[in-house]
Amino acid sequence: MKAVRFFLVAMLALVCLSSCSDNDYLEVIPADVRMVASVDFKSMADKCDLEHNQAVMQLLTNFMSDNARSKKEREQVLDIIKNPNQSGIDFTAPMYIFITADRNFVGLTMRVANEGKIDDLMKMANLKVKEDDGLKCVSVKDEVQVAYDDDAFVMLCDMGLGLSSAKAKKRIVQLFDNDKHFSDTEAYDRLSSMEGDAKLWLNYGIVPTALLETQGIDVSEMMGGVQLKDVNLLGNLVFDKGCVRMAMEMYGSTKEAQKKLEANADYMQKINGTYLGLAHENCLLWGSVSVDGSKFLDMVKRVNGVKEALLMAEQEMDMDFSNMIRSVDGDVSFALNSDDMKDRNAPIYAAAKVNSDQYVKKLPQLFASAMDATTNMVPLSDNLYRLDEEQWTYDWDTWDEVREVHSTYVGVDGQHNFVWLQAKGTPAEMMSGNNAGLAKYKSDITSSYAYLYIDVHRMLTLTLTERERQQLPTEARKAMDLADVFIARMETKLKGESRLVLKDDSKNVLAVCMSLLNEFVEKNF
């Protein structure tokens, strides 16, 4: 058991320590796989700047040496730590992870640099190697199979299904003998052409249709008639200086599938930036989309149960919610403005551009059942109302109860903006914010189909009390202080990106994280 643990830990350590050209090792990935992810550990290790984080390196070296069984093994371990390629595996080439078409196995493949050195590694781990026609196979555990030749090193595990080791052994041998390769497909071309420290291609056929059907979910109908097997997801993760970027794109395997996907997202429109003013100087969160309400209603009604639930709500509340949704034609935005996350009356703003206000006449009726003696609805105009809610709080300084009135505005104003504003002040005042942080993203916002902005630094700061903050390790407090904002946007109707931005844009995120980890190790180990 110790040998097995040593082998698995050694493989993990080598991956972490790795600081390209021949892609034969990719031929073990069949063309019909459901998911492929690649990880460029060399790029990430370079960005981590491992050599300048001696405490982490020493901790890992000690751990590996302690698990060696002899002085000779300890020396081999130290040699491999100094130069991971001494393991026989080429850590300068990306590692690929994949899921087989039958969803039974997850595999990992890496490029072989020196087959003989891998033989030595197996001996050091006391693992028995069986060779057949140039292919060497090893059972690390029943659920973990290893095979390698002079091109590829492969690990194969079952997906938690409890499959027999015989099936796993047979399957890993088949991988080395398949004649249709993922590296010959369009999906691979798309994946390899992307930049990224980690990249992902996924076929939605990985989700069993039968499982969805048992839940009453018809995904094909929801997605405009396209079959799951014809829908793919492409994504990447990039660690830059001062920023972590992630991109995702959905696309069809065929022209017909692509056309259906685009038609299904036809309800989305480019944001006009109508409600940038919802974000005030103390804005914690702001989001916006722009939709064609009629097309959006048609789309959501295809979701199982939504049509029935909408009809039931309309009958019980005597409100034409379908017409309300259809009336939306333009930006829909919301914002959370607050200096205190624990304030349950923190201002929450929401607004939408509408082309009809006929349903507003029934708003008093809608709220009547929810109002009590402490709530009063005041009409401000034909279509705009203010709900005043009376609350009592205790002032511990004066030992007196204090009466407060919190207002919520709901209705349609003179500019045909449907508003739901919980705050102090008039709708005009509440929609005239001037958040400098958000203003600089205006061009980014108005070129997007959906947008989300979060002030991560203030959100983290306001979530904890000063006492709770001081109880955190120094490294954790420093990490909290690094983050600035998080931004997510839909660049097209089927393509999106997100960014976590740091306050200091001079250093790579991985290097900063590794430096904090090194500082923590120095103090605690």
Short mmCIF file of C-alpha atoms in Angstrom, two decimals:
data_model
loop_
_atom_site.label_atom_id
_atom_site.label_comp_id
_atom_site.label_asym_id
_atom_site.label_seq_id
_atom_site.Cartn_x
_atom_site.Cartn_y
_atom_site.Cartn_z
CA MET A 1 0.00 0.00 0.00
CA LYS A 2 2.89 2.35 0.75
CA ALA A 3 4.30 1.71 -2.74
CA VAL A 4 0.97 2.64 -4.34
CA ARG A 5 0.72 5.80 -2.29
CA PHE A 6 4.32 6.71 -3.13
CA PHE A 7 3.66 6.28 -6.86
CA LEU A 8 0.50 8.41 -6.88
CA VAL A 9 2.09 11.15 -4.76
CA ALA A 10 5.19 11.08 -6.95
CA MET A 11 3.12 11.61 -10.09
CA LEU A 12 1.28 14.55 -8.49
CA ALA A 13 4.53 16.10 -7.30
CA LEU A 14 6.17 15.77 -10.70
CA VAL A 15 3.24 17.51 -12.33
CA CYS A 16 3.52 20.36 -9.83
CA LEU A 17 7.29 20.67 -10.31
CA SER A 18 7.42 20.70 -14.11
CA SER A 19 8.81 23.96 -15.18
CA CYS A 20 6.70 21.03 -27.64
CA SER A 21 6.77 19.20 -30.99
CA ASP A 22 6.00 15.46 -31.17
CA ASN A 23 2.30 14.80 -30.57
CA ASP A 24 2.22 11.03 -31.08
CA TYR A 25 1.20 10.65 -27.45
CA LEU A 26 -2.18 12.20 -28.33
CA GLU A 27 -3.07 9.27 -30.59
CA VAL A 28 -4.24 7.30 -27.54
CA ILE A 29 -7.22 9.67 -27.29
CA PRO A 30 -10.05 8.24 -29.47
CA ALA A 31 -11.93 10.52 -31.86
CA ASP A 32 -15.28 9.78 -30.17
CA VAL A 33 -14.39 11.01 -26.67
CA ARG A 34 -16.89 13.23 -24.86
CA MET A 35 -14.46 15.56 -23.11
CA VAL A 36 -10.83 16.61 -23.49
CA ALA A 37 -8.93 19.04 -21.28
CA SER A 38 -5.32 20.09 -21.61
CA VAL A 39 -3.13 21.58 -18.90
CA ASP A 40 0.15 23.34 -19.68
CA PHE A 41 2.06 22.73 -16.47
CA LYS A 42 5.28 24.16 -17.86
CA SER A 43 3.62 27.52 -18.49
CA MET A 44 1.96 27.49 -15.08
CA ALA A 45 5.16 26.45 -13.30
CA ASP A 46 7.06 29.26 -15.03
CA LYS A 47 4.41 31.74 -13.90
CA CYS A 48 4.50 30.35 -10.34
CA ASP A 49 8.22 31.12 -10.14
CA LEU A 50 8.77 27.95 -8.09
CA GLU A 51 12.54 28.37 -7.85
CA HIS A 52 12.12 31.49 -5.70
CA ASN A 53 9.73 29.80 -3.27
CA GLN A 54 12.19 27.70 -1.33
CA ALA A 55 9.92 26.89 1.61
CA VAL A 56 7.35 25.16 -0.62
CA MET A 57 10.08 23.35 -2.54
CA GLN A 58 11.71 22.14 0.68
CA LEU A 59 8.38 20.95 2.12
CA LEU A 60 7.67 18.94 -1.03
CA THR A 61 11.22 17.55 -1.10
CA ASN A 62 10.97 16.43 2.53
CA PHE A 63 7.60 14.80 1.93
CA MET A 64 8.86 12.85 -1.08
CA SER A 65 12.09 11.81 0.67
CA ASP A 66 10.21 10.63 3.76
CA ASN A 67 8.12 8.29 1.57
CA ALA A 68 11.19 6.72 -0.07
CA ARG A 69 12.18 3.32 1.31
CA SER A 70 15.95 3.51 0.98
CA LYS A 71 18.85 5.89 0.59
CA LYS A 72 19.08 5.03 -3.13
CA GLU A 73 15.40 5.83 -3.66
CA ARG A 74 15.81 9.08 -1.73
CA GLU A 75 18.64 10.10 -4.05
CA GLN A 76 16.50 9.22 -7.09
CA VAL A 77 13.65 11.29 -5.72
CA LEU A 78 15.93 14.30 -5.21
CA ASP A 79 17.26 13.96 -8.76
CA ILE A 80 13.72 13.89 -10.15
CA ILE A 81 12.67 16.89 -8.06
CA LYS A 82 15.62 18.86 -9.43
CA ASN A 83 14.77 17.79 -12.98
CA PRO A 84 11.26 16.28 -13.43
CA ASN A 85 12.19 14.95 -16.88
CA GLN A 86 14.46 12.45 -15.08
CA SER A 87 11.21 10.58 -14.42
CA GLY A 88 11.09 9.69 -18.11
CA ILE A 89 8.01 11.82 -18.75
CA ASP A 90 8.26 15.02 -20.79
CA PHE A 91 6.75 17.67 -18.56
CA THR A 92 7.36 20.40 -21.12
CA ALA A 93 4.44 19.00 -23.16
CA PRO A 94 0.82 19.59 -22.05
CA MET A 95 -1.03 16.90 -20.15
CA TYR A 96 -4.38 15.80 -21.61
CA ILE A 97 -7.35 14.45 -19.66
CA PHE A 98 -10.28 12.81 -21.47
CA ILE A 99 -13.55 10.95 -20.87
CA THR A 100 -14.39 8.00 -23.08
CA ALA A 101 -17.48 7.87 -25.31
CA ASP A 102 -19.27 5.37 -23.05
CA ARG A 103 -18.62 7.67 -20.03
CA ASN A 104 -17.10 4.71 -18.15
CA PHE A 105 -13.49 5.90 -17.93
CA VAL A 106 -11.43 9.04 -17.42
CA GLY A 107 -7.95 8.96 -18.87
CA LEU A 108 -4.75 10.99 -18.65
CA THR A 109 -1.97 11.01 -21.21
CA MET A 110 1.49 12.58 -21.14
CA ARG A 111 4.40 12.48 -23.56
CA VAL A 112 7.22 10.00 -22.90
CA ALA A 113 10.78 11.34 -23.01
CA ASN A 114 12.67 8.25 -21.86
CA GLU A 115 10.89 4.90 -21.52
CA GLY A 116 13.78 3.37 -19.56
CA LYS A 117 13.55 6.01 -16.85
CA ILE A 118 9.83 5.25 -16.44
CA ASP A 119 10.83 1.59 -15.96
CA ASP A 120 13.14 2.74 -13.16
CA LEU A 121 10.32 4.79 -11.59
CA MET A 122 8.05 1.72 -11.59
CA LYS A 123 10.74 -0.36 -9.91
CA MET A 124 11.29 2.35 -7.32
CA ALA A 125 7.56 2.26 -6.55
CA ASN A 126 7.72 -1.56 -6.39
CA LEU A 127 5.10 -1.91 -9.13
CA LYS A 128 5.04 -4.99 -11.35
CA VAL A 129 5.24 -4.22 -15.08
CA LYS A 130 3.82 -6.61 -17.70
CA GLU A 131 5.05 -6.15 -21.28
CA ASP A 132 3.28 -7.28 -24.43
CA ASP A 133 4.44 -6.30 -27.91
CA GLY A 134 6.16 -3.12 -26.72
CA LEU A 135 3.31 -1.98 -24.47
CA LYS A 136 3.99 -2.01 -20.74
CA CYS A 137 1.05 -2.25 -18.35
CA VAL A 138 0.85 -1.71 -14.60
CA SER A 139 -2.03 -2.09 -12.13
CA VAL A 140 -1.49 0.59 -9.51
CA LYS A 141 -4.82 -0.26 -7.87
CA ASP A 142 -7.86 -2.11 -9.23
CA GLU A 143 -9.40 1.17 -10.33
CA VAL A 144 -6.15 2.74 -11.61
CA GLN A 145 -4.43 1.26 -14.63
CA VAL A 146 -1.19 2.51 -16.22
CA ALA A 147 0.24 1.74 -19.65
CA TYR A 148 3.13 3.25 -21.60
CA ASP A 149 5.33 2.79 -24.63
CA ASP A 150 8.01 4.98 -26.18
CA ASP A 151 5.44 7.68 -27.10
CA ALA A 152 2.66 7.89 -24.50
CA PHE A 153 2.20 7.44 -20.76
CA VAL A 154 -1.47 6.79 -19.90
CA MET A 155 -3.41 6.45 -16.64
CA LEU A 156 -7.00 5.19 -16.78
CA CYS A 157 -9.56 5.22 -13.96
CA ASP A 158 -13.19 4.17 -13.92
CA MET A 159 -15.76 6.89 -13.31
CA GLY A 160 -16.73 5.57 -9.89
CA LEU A 161 -18.85 2.83 -11.46
CA GLY A 162 -16.99 -0.03 -9.77
CA LEU A 163 -15.99 -1.63 -13.07
CA SER A 164 -13.78 -4.71 -12.91
CA SER A 165 -10.03 -4.31 -13.28
CA ALA A 166 -10.21 -6.73 -16.23
CA LYS A 167 -12.39 -4.26 -18.17
CA ALA A 168 -10.05 -1.39 -17.32
CA LYS A 169 -6.98 -3.40 -18.40
CA LYS A 170 -8.64 -4.30 -21.70
CA ARG A 171 -9.72 -0.72 -22.31
CA ILE A 172 -6.31 0.84 -21.70
CA VAL A 173 -4.72 -1.56 -24.21
CA GLN A 174 -7.39 -0.60 -26.77
CA LEU A 175 -6.41 3.07 -26.44
CA PHE A 176 -2.98 2.30 -27.89
CA ASP A 177 -4.56 0.50 -30.85
CA ASN A 178 -7.33 2.90 -31.97
CA ASP A 179 -7.08 4.16 -35.54
CA LYS A 180 -9.38 7.18 -35.25
CA HIS A 181 -7.74 9.92 -33.23
CA PHE A 182 -9.09 13.03 -31.50
CA SER A 183 -6.03 14.89 -32.79
CA ASP A 184 -7.41 14.48 -36.34
CA THR A 185 -10.76 16.16 -35.55
CA GLU A 186 -12.03 19.73 -35.93
CA ALA A 187 -12.57 19.82 -32.15
CA TYR A 188 -8.83 19.30 -31.58
CA ASP A 189 -8.00 22.02 -34.12
CA ARG A 190 -10.25 24.44 -32.23
CA LEU A 191 -8.80 23.42 -28.87
CA SER A 192 -5.15 23.61 -29.92
CA SER A 193 -5.59 26.99 -31.61
CA MET A 194 -6.72 28.60 -28.33
CA GLU A 195 -4.31 30.24 -25.93
CA GLY A 196 -4.50 29.12 -22.34
CA ASP A 197 -2.80 27.54 -19.37
CA ALA A 198 -5.76 25.15 -19.22
CA LYS A 199 -8.20 24.42 -22.06
CA LEU A 200 -11.40 22.41 -22.35
CA TRP A 201 -13.50 20.87 -25.11
CA LEU A 202 -16.71 19.14 -24.11
CA ASN A 203 -19.50 17.47 -26.06
CA TYR A 204 -22.87 17.85 -24.34
CA GLY A 205 -23.56 14.23 -25.20
CA ILE A 206 -21.54 13.50 -22.06
CA VAL A 207 -24.82 14.08 -20.17
CA PRO A 208 -26.93 10.90 -20.44
CA THR A 209 -30.22 11.75 -22.19
CA ALA A 210 -32.01 9.05 -20.20
CA LEU A 211 -31.01 10.75 -16.94
CA LEU A 212 -32.49 14.05 -18.11
CA GLU A 213 -35.67 12.39 -19.31
CA THR A 214 -36.26 10.82 -15.88
CA GLN A 215 -36.23 14.37 -14.50
CA GLY A 216 -38.76 15.47 -17.11
CA ILE A 217 -36.20 17.66 -18.88
CA ASP A 218 -36.23 17.84 -22.67
CA VAL A 219 -32.97 19.70 -23.30
CA SER A 220 -33.30 19.34 -27.07
CA GLU A 221 -36.57 21.28 -27.00
CA MET A 222 -35.11 23.89 -24.66
CA MET A 223 -32.20 24.41 -27.06
CA GLY A 224 -34.37 24.96 -30.09
CA GLY A 225 -34.50 21.39 -31.38
CA VAL A 226 -30.75 20.71 -31.56
CA GLN A 227 -29.57 17.34 -30.21
CA LEU A 228 -27.13 17.31 -27.29
CA LYS A 229 -24.62 15.21 -29.23
CA ASP A 230 -24.40 18.06 -31.77
CA VAL A 231 -23.56 20.75 -29.19
CA ASN A 232 -20.02 21.44 -27.97
CA LEU A 233 -18.41 23.71 -25.41
CA LEU A 234 -14.97 25.24 -25.81
CA GLY A 235 -13.20 27.09 -23.00
CA ASN A 236 -9.86 28.24 -21.64
CA LEU A 237 -8.23 29.59 -18.48
CA VAL A 238 -5.36 32.06 -18.68
CA PHE A 239 -3.27 33.40 -15.79
CA ASP A 240 -2.02 36.84 -16.79
CA LYS A 241 -0.30 39.62 -14.91
CA GLY A 242 -2.86 41.15 -12.59
CA CYS A 243 -5.72 39.10 -14.02
CA VAL A 244 -7.26 35.65 -14.41
CA ARG A 245 -9.22 35.26 -17.66
CA MET A 246 -11.67 32.56 -18.66
CA ALA A 247 -13.57 32.23 -21.94
CA MET A 248 -16.42 29.90 -22.94
CA GLU A 249 -18.02 29.33 -26.33
CA MET A 250 -20.88 27.07 -27.38
CA TYR A 251 -20.98 25.84 -30.98
CA GLY A 252 -22.72 23.23 -33.12
CA SER A 253 -21.02 20.24 -34.70
CA THR A 254 -22.98 20.85 -37.92
CA LYS A 255 -24.19 23.94 -39.77
CA GLU A 256 -27.77 23.00 -38.96
CA ALA A 257 -27.00 22.65 -35.24
CA GLN A 258 -25.15 25.98 -35.23
CA LYS A 259 -28.10 27.68 -36.93
CA LYS A 260 -30.52 26.30 -34.33
CA LEU A 261 -28.28 27.41 -31.45
CA GLU A 262 -28.09 30.95 -32.82
CA ALA A 263 -31.85 31.04 -33.38
CA ASN A 264 -32.47 29.85 -29.82
CA ALA A 265 -30.44 32.81 -28.48
CA ASP A 266 -32.20 35.29 -30.75
CA TYR A 267 -33.99 36.90 -27.77
CA MET A 268 -30.67 38.49 -26.69
CA GLN A 269 -29.75 41.99 -27.88
CA LYS A 270 -26.75 44.25 -27.32
CA ILE A 271 -26.93 46.26 -24.10
CA ASN A 272 -27.69 49.96 -24.59
CA GLY A 273 -26.28 51.01 -21.22
CA THR A 274 -29.65 52.46 -20.22
CA TYR A 275 -29.23 51.75 -16.52
CA LEU A 276 -25.59 52.49 -15.80
CA GLY A 277 -27.00 55.06 -13.39
CA LEU A 278 -28.28 52.30 -11.10
CA ALA A 279 -24.70 51.83 -9.92
CA HIS A 280 -23.75 54.37 -7.26
CA GLU A 281 -20.35 55.04 -5.73
CA ASN A 282 -20.95 52.28 -3.17
CA CYS A 283 -22.02 49.76 -5.84
CA LEU A 284 -21.18 46.19 -4.89
CA LEU A 285 -22.86 44.45 -7.79
CA TRP A 286 -24.39 45.48 -11.11
CA GLY A 287 -25.72 43.33 -13.94
CA SER A 288 -27.53 43.90 -17.20
CA VAL A 289 -28.96 42.08 -20.20
CA SER A 290 -31.01 43.32 -23.13
CA VAL A 291 -33.87 41.14 -24.34
CA ASP A 292 -36.76 40.93 -26.71
CA GLY A 293 -39.49 39.89 -24.25
CA SER A 294 -41.68 38.09 -26.79
CA LYS A 295 -38.83 35.90 -28.01
CA PHE A 296 -37.63 35.33 -24.44
CA LEU A 297 -41.12 34.17 -23.37
CA ASP A 298 -41.27 31.71 -26.26
CA MET A 299 -37.89 30.32 -25.21
CA VAL A 300 -38.60 29.89 -21.47
CA LYS A 301 -41.99 28.31 -22.13
CA ARG A 302 -40.14 25.42 -23.71
CA VAL A 303 -38.60 24.65 -20.31
CA ASN A 304 -40.47 21.79 -18.69
CA GLY A 305 -43.13 23.04 -16.26
CA VAL A 306 -42.60 26.78 -16.84
CA LYS A 307 -45.64 27.22 -19.10
CA GLU A 308 -47.91 25.46 -16.59
CA ALA A 309 -46.46 27.36 -13.61
CA LEU A 310 -46.92 30.69 -15.40
CA LEU A 311 -50.53 29.91 -16.20
CA MET A 312 -51.23 28.90 -12.58
CA ALA A 313 -49.66 32.11 -11.24
CA GLU A 314 -51.72 34.23 -13.64
CA GLN A 315 -54.95 32.54 -12.55
CA GLU A 316 -54.23 32.76 -8.82
CA MET A 317 -53.03 36.38 -8.85
CA ASP A 318 -55.18 37.67 -11.72
CA MET A 319 -52.10 39.17 -13.38
CA ASP A 320 -51.10 38.82 -17.02
CA PHE A 321 -47.45 37.88 -16.38
CA SER A 322 -47.03 36.70 -19.97
CA ASN A 323 -47.94 40.16 -21.20
CA MET A 324 -45.56 41.71 -18.68
CA ILE A 325 -42.69 39.63 -20.04
CA ARG A 326 -43.65 40.39 -23.65
CA SER A 327 -43.62 44.10 -22.90
CA VAL A 328 -39.89 44.05 -22.09
CA ASP A 329 -37.96 45.38 -25.05
CA GLY A 330 -34.49 46.55 -24.12
CA ASP A 331 -32.18 46.63 -21.12
CA VAL A 332 -32.97 44.82 -17.88
CA SER A 333 -30.58 45.75 -15.06
CA PHE A 334 -30.12 45.39 -11.32
CA ALA A 335 -27.73 46.78 -8.73
CA LEU A 336 -26.82 46.32 -5.08
CA ASN A 337 -25.53 49.53 -3.52
CA SER A 338 -24.48 49.33 0.11
CA ASP A 339 -21.87 50.17 2.71
CA ASP A 340 -22.95 47.28 4.91
CA MET A 341 -23.57 43.74 3.68
CA LYS A 342 -25.36 42.95 6.94
CA ASP A 343 -27.91 45.73 6.37
CA ARG A 344 -31.10 43.90 5.41
CA ASN A 345 -32.44 47.17 4.01
CA ALA A 346 -29.49 47.64 1.67
CA PRO A 347 -30.67 49.34 -1.52
CA ILE A 348 -31.54 46.84 -4.27
CA TYR A 349 -32.34 48.46 -7.58
CA ALA A 350 -33.91 46.85 -10.64
CA ALA A 351 -35.21 48.39 -13.85
CA ALA A 352 -36.34 47.29 -17.30
CA LYS A 353 -37.21 49.06 -20.53
CA VAL A 354 -40.80 48.26 -21.50
CA ASN A 355 -43.09 49.10 -24.41
CA SER A 356 -46.37 48.80 -22.51
CA ASP A 357 -47.65 49.74 -19.07
CA GLN A 358 -51.16 48.26 -19.22
CA TYR A 359 -50.49 45.68 -16.50
CA VAL A 360 -49.38 48.37 -14.02
CA LYS A 361 -52.98 49.22 -13.18
CA LYS A 362 -53.24 45.97 -11.25
CA LEU A 363 -50.14 46.51 -9.13
CA PRO A 364 -52.13 47.80 -6.09
CA GLN A 365 -54.24 44.66 -6.29
CA LEU A 366 -51.14 42.50 -6.50
CA PHE A 367 -49.59 44.07 -3.37
CA ALA A 368 -52.80 44.43 -1.38
CA SER A 369 -52.72 40.90 0.03
CA ALA A 370 -49.13 41.32 1.19
CA MET A 371 -49.62 44.67 2.89
CA ASP A 372 -50.30 44.95 6.61
CA ALA A 373 -50.94 47.77 9.08
CA THR A 374 -47.32 48.95 8.89
CA THR A 375 -47.27 49.24 5.08
CA ASN A 376 -48.85 51.98 3.01
CA MET A 377 -49.04 52.27 -0.80
CA VAL A 378 -48.86 55.82 -2.12
CA PRO A 379 -49.66 56.56 -5.79
CA LEU A 380 -47.09 58.97 -7.27
CA SER A 381 -48.62 59.02 -10.74
CA ASP A 382 -50.97 56.89 -12.81
CA ASN A 383 -48.46 54.08 -13.06
CA LEU A 384 -45.89 54.61 -10.31
CA TYR A 385 -46.33 53.71 -6.64
CA ARG A 386 -44.37 53.97 -3.44
CA LEU A 387 -44.69 51.33 -0.74
CA ASP A 388 -43.78 52.79 2.66
CA GLU A 389 -42.95 50.18 5.30
CA GLU A 390 -42.75 51.29 8.91
CA GLN A 391 -40.13 49.60 11.09
CA TRP A 392 -38.94 50.08 14.65
CA THR A 393 -35.33 49.64 15.72
CA TYR A 394 -33.67 50.03 19.12
CA ASP A 395 -31.10 52.78 19.62
CA TRP A 396 -28.76 51.49 22.32
CA ASP A 397 -27.19 54.91 22.82
CA THR A 398 -30.46 56.62 23.83
CA TRP A 399 -32.26 53.47 25.04
CA ASP A 400 -35.17 54.45 22.84
CA GLU A 401 -37.06 52.81 20.02
CA VAL A 402 -36.62 54.60 16.70
CA ARG A 403 -39.25 54.63 13.96
CA GLU A 404 -37.89 54.24 10.42
CA VAL A 405 -39.73 54.26 7.10
CA HIS A 406 -38.27 52.29 4.20
CA SER A 407 -39.68 52.85 0.75
CA THR A 408 -39.94 50.61 -2.28
CA TYR A 409 -40.87 52.13 -5.64
CA VAL A 410 -42.59 49.98 -8.23
CA GLY A 411 -44.27 50.82 -11.53
CA VAL A 412 -43.49 52.60 -14.78
CA ASP A 413 -42.05 56.11 -14.84
CA GLY A 414 -42.43 58.78 -17.51
CA GLN A 415 -39.55 57.34 -19.58
CA HIS A 416 -41.19 53.92 -19.79
CA ASN A 417 -38.78 52.38 -17.35
CA PHE A 418 -40.27 49.66 -15.19
CA VAL A 419 -38.63 50.17 -11.80
CA TRP A 420 -38.33 48.25 -8.56
CA LEU A 421 -36.25 50.39 -6.25
CA GLN A 422 -35.79 49.86 -2.54
CA ALA A 423 -34.10 52.97 -1.21
CA LYS A 424 -34.37 56.47 0.14
CA GLY A 425 -34.93 59.17 -2.45
CA THR A 426 -36.88 59.41 -5.68
CA PRO A 427 -36.51 57.04 -8.66
CA ALA A 428 -34.81 59.82 -10.62
CA GLU A 429 -32.23 60.25 -7.84
CA MET A 430 -31.71 56.53 -7.51
CA MET A 431 -31.14 56.06 -11.23
CA SER A 432 -28.58 58.81 -11.57
CA GLY A 433 -25.55 57.12 -10.03
CA ASN A 434 -22.02 57.94 -11.13
CA ASN A 435 -19.81 54.98 -10.32
CA ALA A 436 -16.40 55.83 -11.75
CA GLY A 437 -15.35 52.19 -11.56
CA LEU A 438 -18.28 51.17 -13.73
CA ALA A 439 -18.07 54.13 -16.08
CA LYS A 440 -14.67 53.04 -17.38
CA TYR A 441 -16.26 49.79 -18.58
CA LYS A 442 -19.02 51.55 -20.51
CA SER A 443 -17.72 50.67 -23.99
CA ASP A 444 -17.19 47.09 -22.81
CA ILE A 445 -20.77 46.99 -21.53
CA THR A 446 -22.41 48.42 -24.64
CA SER A 447 -20.63 45.91 -26.87
CA SER A 448 -21.95 42.98 -24.77
CA TYR A 449 -25.14 40.93 -24.70
CA ALA A 450 -24.96 40.36 -20.94
CA TYR A 451 -22.74 41.88 -18.25
CA LEU A 452 -21.99 41.34 -14.57
CA TYR A 453 -19.76 43.56 -12.41
CA ILE A 454 -18.81 42.72 -8.81
CA ASP A 455 -16.60 44.81 -6.54
CA VAL A 456 -14.87 41.77 -5.03
CA HIS A 457 -12.65 43.73 -2.66
CA ARG A 458 -15.52 45.61 -1.02
CA MET A 459 -17.75 42.53 -1.03
CA LEU A 460 -15.12 40.54 0.90
CA THR A 461 -14.40 43.47 3.21
CA LEU A 462 -18.04 44.07 4.09
CA THR A 463 -18.84 40.37 4.55
CA LEU A 464 -16.52 40.08 7.56
CA THR A 465 -16.44 42.13 10.73
CA GLU A 466 -13.09 43.65 11.68
CA ARG A 467 -12.80 41.09 14.48
CA GLU A 468 -13.43 38.19 12.09
CA ARG A 469 -10.92 39.65 9.69
CA GLN A 470 -8.19 39.89 12.33
CA GLN A 471 -8.71 36.24 13.23
CA LEU A 472 -7.72 35.18 9.71
CA PRO A 473 -4.11 34.20 8.94
CA THR A 474 -2.02 37.09 7.63
CA GLU A 475 -1.73 35.40 4.23
CA ALA A 476 -5.53 35.10 3.96
CA ARG A 477 -5.97 38.82 4.71
CA LYS A 478 -3.34 39.68 2.10
CA ALA A 479 -5.11 37.48 -0.45
CA MET A 480 -8.41 39.27 0.25
CA ASP A 481 -6.73 42.62 -0.27
CA LEU A 482 -5.37 41.56 -3.67
CA ALA A 483 -8.70 41.26 -5.46
CA ASP A 484 -10.26 44.26 -7.17
CA VAL A 485 -13.26 43.43 -9.37
CA PHE A 486 -14.83 40.47 -11.15
CA ILE A 487 -16.35 40.99 -14.60
CA ALA A 488 -18.31 38.52 -16.73
CA ARG A 489 -19.78 39.32 -20.14
CA MET A 490 -21.37 37.69 -23.16
CA GLU A 491 -19.27 38.83 -26.10
CA THR A 492 -21.70 37.26 -28.58
CA LYS A 493 -24.92 35.32 -28.08
CA LEU A 494 -22.92 32.08 -27.75
CA LYS A 495 -19.55 33.27 -26.48
CA GLY A 496 -18.63 34.72 -23.09
CA GLU A 497 -15.63 35.69 -21.02
CA SER A 498 -14.91 36.55 -17.40
CA ARG A 499 -12.04 38.27 -15.62
CA LEU A 500 -10.90 38.47 -12.02
CA VAL A 501 -8.77 41.60 -11.80
CA LEU A 502 -6.16 42.28 -9.11
CA LYS A 503 -5.28 45.69 -7.73
CA ASP A 504 -1.62 45.14 -8.59
CA ASP A 505 -1.24 44.43 -12.30
CA SER A 506 2.56 44.05 -12.17
CA LYS A 507 2.63 40.39 -11.07
CA ASN A 508 1.14 37.17 -12.35
CA VAL A 509 -1.69 35.79 -10.25
CA LEU A 510 0.01 32.39 -9.87
CA ALA A 511 3.25 34.01 -8.71
CA VAL A 512 1.36 36.04 -6.10
CA CYS A 513 -0.52 32.96 -4.85
CA MET A 514 2.68 30.91 -4.67
CA SER A 515 4.42 33.70 -2.78
CA LEU A 516 1.61 33.76 -0.19
CA LEU A 517 1.75 29.96 0.08
CA ASN A 518 5.51 30.10 0.56
CA GLU A 519 5.06 32.70 3.30
CA PHE A 520 2.50 30.47 5.03
CA VAL A 521 4.78 27.40 4.82
CA GLU A 522 7.74 29.34 6.23
CA LYS A 523 5.71 30.30 9.30
CA ASN A 524 3.93 27.00 9.95
CA PHE A 525 6.21 24.15 8.84
#
